[in-house]
Coordinates of C-alpha atoms in Angstrom, one line a residue:
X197 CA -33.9 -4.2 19.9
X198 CA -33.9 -0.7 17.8
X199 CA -34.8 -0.5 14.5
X200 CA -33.7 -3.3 11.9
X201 CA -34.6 -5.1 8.8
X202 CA -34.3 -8.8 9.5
X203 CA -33.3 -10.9 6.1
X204 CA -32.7 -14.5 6.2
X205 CA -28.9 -14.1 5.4
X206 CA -26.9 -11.0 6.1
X207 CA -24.1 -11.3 3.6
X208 CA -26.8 -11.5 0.7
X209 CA -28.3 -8.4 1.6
X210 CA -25.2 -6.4 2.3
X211 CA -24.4 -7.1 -0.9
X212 CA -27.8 -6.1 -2.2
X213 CA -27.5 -2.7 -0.4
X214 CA -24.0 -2.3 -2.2
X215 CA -25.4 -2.8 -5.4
X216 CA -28.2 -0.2 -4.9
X217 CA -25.9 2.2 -3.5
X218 CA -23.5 1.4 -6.8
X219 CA -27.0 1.9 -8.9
X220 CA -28.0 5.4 -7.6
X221 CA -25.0 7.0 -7.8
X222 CA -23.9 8.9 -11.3
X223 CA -20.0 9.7 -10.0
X224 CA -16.7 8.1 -11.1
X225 CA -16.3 5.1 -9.5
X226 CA -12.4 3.9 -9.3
X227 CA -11.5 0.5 -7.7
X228 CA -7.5 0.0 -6.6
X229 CA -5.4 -3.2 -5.8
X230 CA -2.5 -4.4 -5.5
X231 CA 0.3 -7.1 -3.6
X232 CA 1.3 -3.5 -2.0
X233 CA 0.8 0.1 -2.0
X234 CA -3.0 0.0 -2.4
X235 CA -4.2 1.5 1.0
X236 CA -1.9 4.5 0.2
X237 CA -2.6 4.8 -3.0
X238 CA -6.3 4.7 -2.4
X239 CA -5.6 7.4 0.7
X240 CA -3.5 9.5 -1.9
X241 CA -6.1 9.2 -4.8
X242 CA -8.6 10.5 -2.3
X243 CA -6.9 13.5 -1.3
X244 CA -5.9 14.3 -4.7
X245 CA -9.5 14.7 -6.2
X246 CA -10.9 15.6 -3.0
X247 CA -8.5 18.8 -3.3
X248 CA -10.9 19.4 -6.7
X249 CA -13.6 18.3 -5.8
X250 CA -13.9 18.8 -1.5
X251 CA -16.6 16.9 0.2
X252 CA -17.9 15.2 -3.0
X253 CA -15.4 11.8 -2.9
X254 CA -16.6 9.2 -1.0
X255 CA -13.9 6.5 -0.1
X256 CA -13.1 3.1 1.7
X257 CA -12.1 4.1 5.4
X258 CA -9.2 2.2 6.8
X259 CA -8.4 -1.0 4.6
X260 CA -11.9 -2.0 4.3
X261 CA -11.3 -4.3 1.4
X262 CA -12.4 -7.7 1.6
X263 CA -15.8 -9.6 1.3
X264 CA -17.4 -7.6 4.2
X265 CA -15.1 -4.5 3.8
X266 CA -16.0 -3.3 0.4
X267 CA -20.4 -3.9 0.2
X268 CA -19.8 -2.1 3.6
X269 CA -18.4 0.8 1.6
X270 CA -20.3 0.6 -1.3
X271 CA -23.4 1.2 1.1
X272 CA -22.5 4.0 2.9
X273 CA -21.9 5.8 -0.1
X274 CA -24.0 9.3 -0.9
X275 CA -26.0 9.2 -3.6
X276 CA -24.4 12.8 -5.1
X277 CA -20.8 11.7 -4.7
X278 CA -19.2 12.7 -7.7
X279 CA -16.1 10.0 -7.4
X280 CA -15.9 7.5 -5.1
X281 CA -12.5 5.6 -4.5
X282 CA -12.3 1.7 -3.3
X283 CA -9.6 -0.5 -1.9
X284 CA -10.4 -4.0 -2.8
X285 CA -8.1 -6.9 -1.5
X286 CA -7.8 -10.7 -2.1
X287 CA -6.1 -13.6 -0.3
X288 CA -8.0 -16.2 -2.7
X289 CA -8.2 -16.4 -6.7
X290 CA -12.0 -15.3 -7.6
X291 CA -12.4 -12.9 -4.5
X292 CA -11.4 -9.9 -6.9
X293 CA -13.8 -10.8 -9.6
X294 CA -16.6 -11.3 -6.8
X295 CA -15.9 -7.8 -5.7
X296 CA -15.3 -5.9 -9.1
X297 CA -18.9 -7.0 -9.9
X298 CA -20.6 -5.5 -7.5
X299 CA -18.1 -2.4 -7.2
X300 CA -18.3 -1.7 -11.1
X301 CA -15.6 0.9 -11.5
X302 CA -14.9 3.3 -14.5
X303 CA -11.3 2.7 -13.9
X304 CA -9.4 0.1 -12.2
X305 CA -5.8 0.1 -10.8
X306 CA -3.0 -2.3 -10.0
X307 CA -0.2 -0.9 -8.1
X308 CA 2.0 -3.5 -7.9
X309 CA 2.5 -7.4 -8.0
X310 CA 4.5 -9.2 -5.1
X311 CA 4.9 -11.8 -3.0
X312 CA 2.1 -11.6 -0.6
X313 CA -0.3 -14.7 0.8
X314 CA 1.8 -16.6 -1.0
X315 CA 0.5 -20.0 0.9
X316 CA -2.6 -19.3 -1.2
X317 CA -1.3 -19.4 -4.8
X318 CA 1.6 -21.5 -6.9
X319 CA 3.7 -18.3 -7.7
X320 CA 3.8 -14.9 -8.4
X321 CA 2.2 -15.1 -11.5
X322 CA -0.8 -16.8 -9.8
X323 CA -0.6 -13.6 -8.1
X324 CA -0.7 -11.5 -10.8
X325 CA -3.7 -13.3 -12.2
X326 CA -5.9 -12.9 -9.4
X327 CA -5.4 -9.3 -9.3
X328 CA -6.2 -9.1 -12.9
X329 CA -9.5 -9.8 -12.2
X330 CA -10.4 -6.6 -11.2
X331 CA -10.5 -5.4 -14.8
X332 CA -13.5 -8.2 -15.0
X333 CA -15.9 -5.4 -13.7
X334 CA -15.1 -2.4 -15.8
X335 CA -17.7 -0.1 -16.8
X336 CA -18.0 -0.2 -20.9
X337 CA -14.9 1.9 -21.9
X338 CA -13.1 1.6 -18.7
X339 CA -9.9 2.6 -17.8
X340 CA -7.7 -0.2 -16.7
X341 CA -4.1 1.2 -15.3
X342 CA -1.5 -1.1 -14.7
X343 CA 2.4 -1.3 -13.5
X344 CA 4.9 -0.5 -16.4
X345 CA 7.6 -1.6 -14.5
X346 CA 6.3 -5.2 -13.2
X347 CA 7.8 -8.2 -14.3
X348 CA 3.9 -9.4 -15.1
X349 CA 2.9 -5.9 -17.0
X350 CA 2.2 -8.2 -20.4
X351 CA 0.0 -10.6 -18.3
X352 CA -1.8 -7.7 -16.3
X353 CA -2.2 -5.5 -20.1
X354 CA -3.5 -9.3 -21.4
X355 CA -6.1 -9.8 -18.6
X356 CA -7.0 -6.1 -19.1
X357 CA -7.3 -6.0 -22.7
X358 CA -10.9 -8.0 -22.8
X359 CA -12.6 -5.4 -20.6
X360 CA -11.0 -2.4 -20.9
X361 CA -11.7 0.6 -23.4
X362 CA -8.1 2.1 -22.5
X363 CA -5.2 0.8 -20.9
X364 CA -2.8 3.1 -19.2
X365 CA 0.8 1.9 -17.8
X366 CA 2.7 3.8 -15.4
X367 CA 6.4 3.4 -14.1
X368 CA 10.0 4.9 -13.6
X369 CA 10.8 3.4 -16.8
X370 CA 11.0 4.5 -20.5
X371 CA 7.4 3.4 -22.4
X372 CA 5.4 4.2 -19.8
X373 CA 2.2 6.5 -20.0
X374 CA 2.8 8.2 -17.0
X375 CA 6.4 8.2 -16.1
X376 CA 8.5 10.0 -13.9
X377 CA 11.3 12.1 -15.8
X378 CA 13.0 13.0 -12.9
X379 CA 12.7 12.2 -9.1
X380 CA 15.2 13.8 -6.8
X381 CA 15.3 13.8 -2.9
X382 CA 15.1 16.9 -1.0
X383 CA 16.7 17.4 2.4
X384 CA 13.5 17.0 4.5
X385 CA 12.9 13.8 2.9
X386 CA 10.2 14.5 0.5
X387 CA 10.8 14.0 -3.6
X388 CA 10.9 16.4 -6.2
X389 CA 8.9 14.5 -9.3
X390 CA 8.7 15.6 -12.7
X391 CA 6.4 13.2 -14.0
X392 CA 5.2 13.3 -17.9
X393 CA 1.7 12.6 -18.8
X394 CA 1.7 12.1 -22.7
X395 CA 2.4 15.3 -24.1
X396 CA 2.5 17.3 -20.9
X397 CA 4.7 17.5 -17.9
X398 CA 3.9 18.4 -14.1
X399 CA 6.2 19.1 -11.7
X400 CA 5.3 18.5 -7.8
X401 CA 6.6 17.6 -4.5
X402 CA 6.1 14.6 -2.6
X403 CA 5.5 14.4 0.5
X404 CA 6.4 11.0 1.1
X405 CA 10.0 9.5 1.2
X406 CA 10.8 6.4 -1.2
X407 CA 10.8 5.6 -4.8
X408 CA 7.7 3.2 -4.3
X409 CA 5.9 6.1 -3.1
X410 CA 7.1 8.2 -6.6
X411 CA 5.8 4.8 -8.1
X412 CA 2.4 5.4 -6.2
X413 CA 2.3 8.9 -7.2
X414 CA 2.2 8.1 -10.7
X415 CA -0.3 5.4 -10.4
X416 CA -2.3 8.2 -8.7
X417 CA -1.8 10.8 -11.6
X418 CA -3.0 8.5 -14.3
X419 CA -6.2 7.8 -12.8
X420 CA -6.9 11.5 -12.0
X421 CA -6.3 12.1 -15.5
X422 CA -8.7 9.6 -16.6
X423 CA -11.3 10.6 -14.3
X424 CA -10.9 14.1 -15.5
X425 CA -9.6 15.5 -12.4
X426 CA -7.2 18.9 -11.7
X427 CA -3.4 17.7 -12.2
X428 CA -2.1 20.9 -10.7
X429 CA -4.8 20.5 -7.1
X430 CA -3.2 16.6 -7.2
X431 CA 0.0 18.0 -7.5
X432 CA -0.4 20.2 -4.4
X433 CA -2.2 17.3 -2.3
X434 CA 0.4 15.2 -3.0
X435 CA 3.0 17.6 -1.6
X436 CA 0.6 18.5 1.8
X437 CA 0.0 14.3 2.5
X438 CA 1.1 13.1 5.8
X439 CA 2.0 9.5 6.8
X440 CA -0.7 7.3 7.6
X441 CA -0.5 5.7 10.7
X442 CA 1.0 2.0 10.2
X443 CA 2.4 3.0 6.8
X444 CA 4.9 5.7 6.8
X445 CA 4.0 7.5 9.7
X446 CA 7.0 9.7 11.3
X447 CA 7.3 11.4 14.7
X448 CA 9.7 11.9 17.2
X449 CA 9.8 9.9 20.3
X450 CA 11.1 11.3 23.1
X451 CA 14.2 9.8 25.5
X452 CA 16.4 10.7 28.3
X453 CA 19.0 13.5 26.6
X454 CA 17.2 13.7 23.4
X455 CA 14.3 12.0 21.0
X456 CA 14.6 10.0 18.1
X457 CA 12.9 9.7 14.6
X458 CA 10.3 7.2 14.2
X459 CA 8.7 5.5 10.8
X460 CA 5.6 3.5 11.7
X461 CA 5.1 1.0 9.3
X462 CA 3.3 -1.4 11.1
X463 CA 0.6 -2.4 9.8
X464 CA 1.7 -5.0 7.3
X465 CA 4.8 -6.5 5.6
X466 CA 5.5 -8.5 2.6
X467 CA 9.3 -8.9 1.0
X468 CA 8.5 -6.4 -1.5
X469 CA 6.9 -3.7 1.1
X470 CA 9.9 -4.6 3.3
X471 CA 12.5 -3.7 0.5
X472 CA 11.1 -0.6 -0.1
X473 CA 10.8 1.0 3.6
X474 CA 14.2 -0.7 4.6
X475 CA 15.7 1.4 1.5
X476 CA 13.8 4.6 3.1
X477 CA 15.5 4.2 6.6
X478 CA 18.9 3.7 4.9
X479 CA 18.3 7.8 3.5
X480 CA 18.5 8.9 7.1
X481 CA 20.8 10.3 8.9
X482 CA 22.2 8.7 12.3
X483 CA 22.2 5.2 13.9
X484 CA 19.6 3.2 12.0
X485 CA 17.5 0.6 14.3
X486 CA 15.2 -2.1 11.8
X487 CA 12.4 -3.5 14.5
X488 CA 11.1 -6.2 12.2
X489 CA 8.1 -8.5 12.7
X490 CA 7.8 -11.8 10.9
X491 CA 6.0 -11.7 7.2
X492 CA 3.1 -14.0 7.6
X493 CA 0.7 -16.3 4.9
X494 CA 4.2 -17.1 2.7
X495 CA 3.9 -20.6 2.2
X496 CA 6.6 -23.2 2.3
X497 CA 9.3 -20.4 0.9
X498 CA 8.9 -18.3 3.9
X499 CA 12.4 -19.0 5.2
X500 CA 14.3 -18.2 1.9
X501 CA 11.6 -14.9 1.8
X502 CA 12.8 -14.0 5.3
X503 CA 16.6 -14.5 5.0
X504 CA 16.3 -12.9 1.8
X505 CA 16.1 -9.3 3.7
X506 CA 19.4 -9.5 4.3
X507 CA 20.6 -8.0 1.1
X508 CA 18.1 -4.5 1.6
X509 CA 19.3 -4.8 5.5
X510 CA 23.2 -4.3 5.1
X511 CA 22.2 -1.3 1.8
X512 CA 20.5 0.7 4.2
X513 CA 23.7 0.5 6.8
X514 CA 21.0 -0.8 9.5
X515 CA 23.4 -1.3 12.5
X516 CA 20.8 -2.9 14.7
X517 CA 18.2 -5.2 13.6
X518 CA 15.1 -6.1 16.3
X519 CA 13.7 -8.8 15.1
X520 CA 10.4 -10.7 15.9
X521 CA 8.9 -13.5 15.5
X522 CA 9.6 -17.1 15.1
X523 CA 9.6 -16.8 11.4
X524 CA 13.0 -13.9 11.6
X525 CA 15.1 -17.2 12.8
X526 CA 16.4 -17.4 9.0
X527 CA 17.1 -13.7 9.2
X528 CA 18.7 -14.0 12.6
X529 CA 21.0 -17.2 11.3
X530 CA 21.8 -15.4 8.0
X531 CA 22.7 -11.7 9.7
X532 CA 25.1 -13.4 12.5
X533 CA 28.7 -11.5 12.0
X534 CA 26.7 -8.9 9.3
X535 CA 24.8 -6.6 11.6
X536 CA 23.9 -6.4 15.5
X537 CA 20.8 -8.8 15.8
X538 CA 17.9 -9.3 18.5
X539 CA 15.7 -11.6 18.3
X540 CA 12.7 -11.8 20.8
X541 CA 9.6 -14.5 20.2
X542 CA 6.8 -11.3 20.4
X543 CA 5.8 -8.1 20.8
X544 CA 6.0 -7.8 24.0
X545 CA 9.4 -8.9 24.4
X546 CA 10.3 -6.6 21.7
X547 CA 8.7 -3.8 23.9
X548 CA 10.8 -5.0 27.0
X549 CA 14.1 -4.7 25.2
X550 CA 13.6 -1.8 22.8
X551 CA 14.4 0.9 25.8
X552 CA 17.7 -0.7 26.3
X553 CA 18.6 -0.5 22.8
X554 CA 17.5 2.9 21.7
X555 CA 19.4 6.5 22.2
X556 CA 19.1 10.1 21.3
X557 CA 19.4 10.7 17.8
X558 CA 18.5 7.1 15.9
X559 CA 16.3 6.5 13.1
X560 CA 14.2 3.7 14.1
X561 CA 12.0 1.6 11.5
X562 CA 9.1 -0.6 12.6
X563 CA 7.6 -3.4 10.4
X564 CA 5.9 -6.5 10.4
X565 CA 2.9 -8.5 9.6
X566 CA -0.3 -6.6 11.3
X567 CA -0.7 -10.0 13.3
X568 CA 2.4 -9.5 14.8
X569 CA 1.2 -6.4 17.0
X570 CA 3.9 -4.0 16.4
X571 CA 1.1 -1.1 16.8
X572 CA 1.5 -1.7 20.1
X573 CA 5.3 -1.5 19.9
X574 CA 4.8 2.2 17.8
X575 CA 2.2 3.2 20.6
X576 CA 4.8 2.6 23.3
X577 CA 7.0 5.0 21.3
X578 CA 4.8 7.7 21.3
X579 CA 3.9 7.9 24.5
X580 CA 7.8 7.7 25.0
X581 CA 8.3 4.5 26.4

């Protein structure tokens, strides 16, 4: 064996060396959460204050964000990082408050509230309470920013309130902090966003498509104001950020007389998340393909959450739906005589039918729990079937 340090339990002292790396270091720390959004967001918020501040933000790689995830990041942070950004997630009430604790941040974010392990808590609000907790672990005079336009804002601003030394709401709507004046689509995709920040306005492209990515964008704004970071560099980092792979992802794929368009959302899927994206591929030009894997840990309403899609389905035109997974049979029952439907038991069967079903010039969407294995769907894609 190399070099170690044996202790008599290992999840004890991981979080011991999270809370000495926390200790030593004088930066702003900023925790984000959320039912969706919060692996961008966290991805975004790094690049923005990176831009200012380049090779002094530490962040969470990947979606390290659970009991094992974030100690893990804590640890590996430098001691002269001068911001650090952390994803922390939760499937369980009291997981957040465990892990604000020992992250500690300045300023705390929720992105949004939606249904999402919903097998694990009595509604939505339940929901919302759990990721309240993160406000628990504020820093005296903390920043807590929460979702103006949430059904739950009151609850989150009442869970905040205790802990926090300002709150900050963000939102598309009138009232919010930071809000979004205007928010127009340009050709390629991207948004022009004129957000307002209190008395001052900034004006900036976006690279991403989709009105829950200008809702992102906001949520990103008003912690880089409270942290005291460059609007105008978050601005122009905004603008320059590509799609991650698994959530938002685009490339062409190429096929026999021509390629088509490809949005690699793969990596997870809730009813909220899947709202959102299907809305995105309906802005695209062409035949619109929806490969859809099953949304998993949704408790006894599953079936209603599933055949719920079909409303988003037929507003973005979708003319062929792929879908995957026992869990889509509600879907598949409800879309009969609506929209072309496929429905295959896996991934793999998915993969075996796709090439029959694509052509030269679609715009193909793929989504579904990250247990469902539609990465290796997107993968097949790539490498062009």
């Amino acid at each position: 064996a190399g070099p170690h340090v044996r202790g008599a339990d290992t999840t004890r002292a991981l979080d011991d060396l999270a809370r000495a790396a926390r200790a030593r270091m004088g930066g702003t720390v900023i925790g984000v959460t959320g039912s969706v959004g919060k692996t961008s967001a966290k991805e975004a918020l790094f690049a923005a204050l990176d831009r200012g501040m380049p090779g002094a933000v530490h962040h969470s790689i990947k979606s390290y964000n659970n009991h094992t995830g974030v100690p893990l990041s804590l640890a590996r942070m430098p001691r002269d990082a001068r911001a650090a950004v952390l994803e922390m997630g939760m499937n369980h009430p009291g997981e957040l408050a465990a892990l604000t604790r020992l992250v500690r941040p300045h300023i705390a974010m929720i992105t949004a509230i939606a249904p999402a392990h919903t097998e694990f808590f009595a509604d939505e609000s339940a929901i919302a309470d759990a990721k309240g907790e993160i406000f628990q672990g504020l820093e005296p005079g903390g920043t807590a920013i929460v979702p103006f336009d949430s059904p739950h804002r009151d609850r989150l601003i009442a869970a905040a309130r205790p802990h926090a030394g300002h709150i900050v709401t963000f939102g598309l709507d009138d009232g919010a902090d930071v809000r979004a004046i205007e928010a127009m689509r340009l050709p390629t995709g991207a948004s022009f966003v004129t957000a307002r920040l209190g008395q001052r306005e900034l004006s900036f492209t976006l690279a991403q498509p989709g009105m829950h990515w200008v809702s992102n964008a906001l949520a990103v704004l008003a912690a880089v104001e409270a942290a005291g970071g460059d609007l105008g560099l978050a601005g122009l980092a905004l603008a320059e950020m590509g799609g991650l792979p698994g959530r938002g992802a685009r490339f062409a794929t190429a096929l026999a007389g021509g390629e088509a368009l490809v949005i690699d959302e793969s990596y997870n899927a809730n009813p909220a998340s899947m709202r959102a994206t299907l809305a995105v591929l309906g802005e695209e030009r062409g035949r619109r393909l929806a490969v859809l894997g099953e949304m998993r840990e949704l408790g006894e309403d599953s079936a209603a959450y599933h055949a719920g899609l079909v409303a988003p389905i037929e507003a973005a035109r979708v003319e062929l739906a792929l879908l995957v997974g026992e869990a889509m049979t509600p879907l598949a029952r409800a879309l009969e005589g609506r929209t072309q439907v496929v429905h295959v038991p896996d991934t793999a069967a998915a993969l075996a039918r796709l090439p029959a079903l694509i052509a030269p010039g679609d715009a193909v969407l793929v989504k579904g729990s990250n247990g469902v294995g539609l990465g290796r769907l997107v993968a097949g894609l790539r490498n062009g079937m």
